[in-house]
Tab-separated table of C-alpha atoms in Angstrom:
chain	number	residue	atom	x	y	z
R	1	UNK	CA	7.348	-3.655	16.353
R	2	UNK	CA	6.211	-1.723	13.538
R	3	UNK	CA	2.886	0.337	14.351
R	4	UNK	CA	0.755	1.523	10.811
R	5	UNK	CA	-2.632	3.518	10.719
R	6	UNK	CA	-3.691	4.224	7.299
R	7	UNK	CA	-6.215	7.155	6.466
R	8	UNK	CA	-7.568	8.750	2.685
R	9	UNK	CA	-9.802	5.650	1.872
R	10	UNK	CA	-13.436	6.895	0.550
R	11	UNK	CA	-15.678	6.426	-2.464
R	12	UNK	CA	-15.028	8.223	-5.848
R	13	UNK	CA	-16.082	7.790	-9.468
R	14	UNK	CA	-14.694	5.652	-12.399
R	15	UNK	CA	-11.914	7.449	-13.718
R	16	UNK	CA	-10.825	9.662	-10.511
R	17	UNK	CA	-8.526	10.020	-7.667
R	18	UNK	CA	-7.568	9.118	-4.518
R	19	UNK	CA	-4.413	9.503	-1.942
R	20	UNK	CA	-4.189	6.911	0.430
R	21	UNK	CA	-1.491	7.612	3.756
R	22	UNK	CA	0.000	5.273	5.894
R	23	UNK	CA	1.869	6.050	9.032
R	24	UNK	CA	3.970	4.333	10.841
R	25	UNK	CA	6.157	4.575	13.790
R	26	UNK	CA	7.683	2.246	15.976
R	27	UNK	CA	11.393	0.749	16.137
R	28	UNK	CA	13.594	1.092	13.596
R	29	UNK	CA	10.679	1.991	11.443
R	30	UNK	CA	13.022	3.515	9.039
R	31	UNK	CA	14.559	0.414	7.818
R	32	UNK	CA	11.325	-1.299	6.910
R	33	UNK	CA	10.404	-1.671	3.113
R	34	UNK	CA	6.400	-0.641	2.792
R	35	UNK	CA	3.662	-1.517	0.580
R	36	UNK	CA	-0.006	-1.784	-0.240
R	37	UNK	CA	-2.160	-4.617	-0.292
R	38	UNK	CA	-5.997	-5.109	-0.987
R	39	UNK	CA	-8.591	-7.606	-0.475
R	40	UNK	CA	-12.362	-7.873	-1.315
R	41	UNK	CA	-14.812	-10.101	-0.066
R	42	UNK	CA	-14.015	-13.936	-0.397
R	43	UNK	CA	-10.877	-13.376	-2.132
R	44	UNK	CA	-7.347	-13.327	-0.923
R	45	UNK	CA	-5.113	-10.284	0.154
R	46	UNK	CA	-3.153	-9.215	-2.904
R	47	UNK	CA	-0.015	-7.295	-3.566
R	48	UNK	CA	-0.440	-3.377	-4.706
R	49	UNK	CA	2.761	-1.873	-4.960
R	50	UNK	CA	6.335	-1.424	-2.502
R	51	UNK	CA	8.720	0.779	-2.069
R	52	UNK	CA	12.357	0.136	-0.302
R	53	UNK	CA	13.090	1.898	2.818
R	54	UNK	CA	15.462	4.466	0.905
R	55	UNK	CA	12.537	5.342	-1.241
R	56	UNK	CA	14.334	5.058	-4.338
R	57	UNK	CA	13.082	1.912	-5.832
R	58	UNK	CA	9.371	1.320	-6.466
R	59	UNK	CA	7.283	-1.897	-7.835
R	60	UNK	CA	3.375	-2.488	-8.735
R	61	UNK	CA	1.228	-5.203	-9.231
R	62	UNK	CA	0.096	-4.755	-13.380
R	63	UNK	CA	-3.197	-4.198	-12.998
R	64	UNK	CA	-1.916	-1.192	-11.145
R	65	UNK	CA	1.172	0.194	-13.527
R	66	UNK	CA	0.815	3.297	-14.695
R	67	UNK	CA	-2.238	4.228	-12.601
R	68	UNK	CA	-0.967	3.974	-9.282
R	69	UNK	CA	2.529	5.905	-7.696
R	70	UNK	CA	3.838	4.552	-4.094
R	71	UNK	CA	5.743	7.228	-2.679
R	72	UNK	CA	7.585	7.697	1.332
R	73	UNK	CA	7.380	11.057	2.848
R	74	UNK	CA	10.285	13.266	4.045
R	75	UNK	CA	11.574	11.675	7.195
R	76	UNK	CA	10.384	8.117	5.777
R	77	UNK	CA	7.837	8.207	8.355
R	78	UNK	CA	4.899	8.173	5.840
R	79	UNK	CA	4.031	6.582	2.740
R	80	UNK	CA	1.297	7.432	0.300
R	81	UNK	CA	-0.537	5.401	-2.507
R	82	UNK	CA	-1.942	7.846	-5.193
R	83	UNK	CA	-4.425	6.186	-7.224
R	84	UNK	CA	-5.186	8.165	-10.881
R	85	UNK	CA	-7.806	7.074	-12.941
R	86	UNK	CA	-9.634	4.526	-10.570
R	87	UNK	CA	-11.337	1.687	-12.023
R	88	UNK	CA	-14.365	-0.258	-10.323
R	89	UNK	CA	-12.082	-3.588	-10.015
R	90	UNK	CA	-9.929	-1.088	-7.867
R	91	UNK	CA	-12.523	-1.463	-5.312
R	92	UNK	CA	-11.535	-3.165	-2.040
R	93	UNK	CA	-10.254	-2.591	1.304
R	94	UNK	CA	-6.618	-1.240	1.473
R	95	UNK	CA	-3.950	-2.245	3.810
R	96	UNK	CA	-0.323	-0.920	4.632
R	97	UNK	CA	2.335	-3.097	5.536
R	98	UNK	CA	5.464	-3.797	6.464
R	99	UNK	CA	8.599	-5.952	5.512
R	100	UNK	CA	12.053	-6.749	5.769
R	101	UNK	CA	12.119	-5.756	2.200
R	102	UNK	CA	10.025	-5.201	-1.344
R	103	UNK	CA	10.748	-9.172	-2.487
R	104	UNK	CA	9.051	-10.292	0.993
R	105	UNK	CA	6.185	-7.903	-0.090
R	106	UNK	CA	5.948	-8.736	-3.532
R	107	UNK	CA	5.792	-12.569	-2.937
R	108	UNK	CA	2.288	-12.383	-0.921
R	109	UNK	CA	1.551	-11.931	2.796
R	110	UNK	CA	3.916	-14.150	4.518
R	111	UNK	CA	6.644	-12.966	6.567
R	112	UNK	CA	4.673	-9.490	6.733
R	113	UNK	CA	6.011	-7.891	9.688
R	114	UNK	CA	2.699	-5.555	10.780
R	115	UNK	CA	-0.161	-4.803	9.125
R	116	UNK	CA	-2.702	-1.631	9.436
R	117	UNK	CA	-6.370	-1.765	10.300
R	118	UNK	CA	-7.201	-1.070	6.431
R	119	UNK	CA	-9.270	1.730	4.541
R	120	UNK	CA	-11.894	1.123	2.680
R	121	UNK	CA	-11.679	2.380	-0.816
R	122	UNK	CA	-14.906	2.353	-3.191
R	123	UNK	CA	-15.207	3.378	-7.156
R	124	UNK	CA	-18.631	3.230	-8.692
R	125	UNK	CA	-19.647	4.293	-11.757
């Protein structure tokens, strides 16, 4: 069992920045692929961005290209979502999770192997 607690969630203005961190520990953590998901009120969790558990490929949602970097920490035991010039529509609650790998992630929420408790992220102009 995979164990995530994400932290860095808070509110910012249109156009700014925020890290969020995830970190997770359990067994065999290390061999997990990670990613980002978000969700706001009444509509369904959706895909962010992923990263393998070697850290060397990466893959976002579009509405998220360019703006957005996924990244794992030394020691894989980390990963971070920094979020560059933050849009309102990036508002939403944020959640790190687990996979057997980036295509599981990138598909949607089944097969997701743990989930963290979420951050809340808000952008207001």
């Amino acid at each position: 069992q995979v164990q995530l607690v994400e932290s860095g969630g808070g509110s910012v203005q249109v156009g700014g920045s925020l890290r969020l961190s995830c970190a997770h520990s359990g067994r065999n953590f290390s061999s997990y692929a990670l990613g980002w998901f978000r969700q706001v009120p009444g509509k369904e969790r959706e895909f962010v961005a992923a990263i393998t558990w070697s850290g060397i490929s990466t893959y976002y949602a579009d509405s998220v290209k360019g703006r957005f970097t996924i990244s794992r920490g030394i020691g894989a035991n980390m990963v971070y979502l920094q979020m560059n010039s933050l849009k309102a529509e990036d508002t939403a609650v944020y959640y790190c999770a687990a996979a057997g790998s980036t295509t599981v992630l990138r598909t949607g929420t089944t097969n997701i192997k743990s989930w963290g408790q979420g951050t809340q992220v808000t952008v207001s102009s």
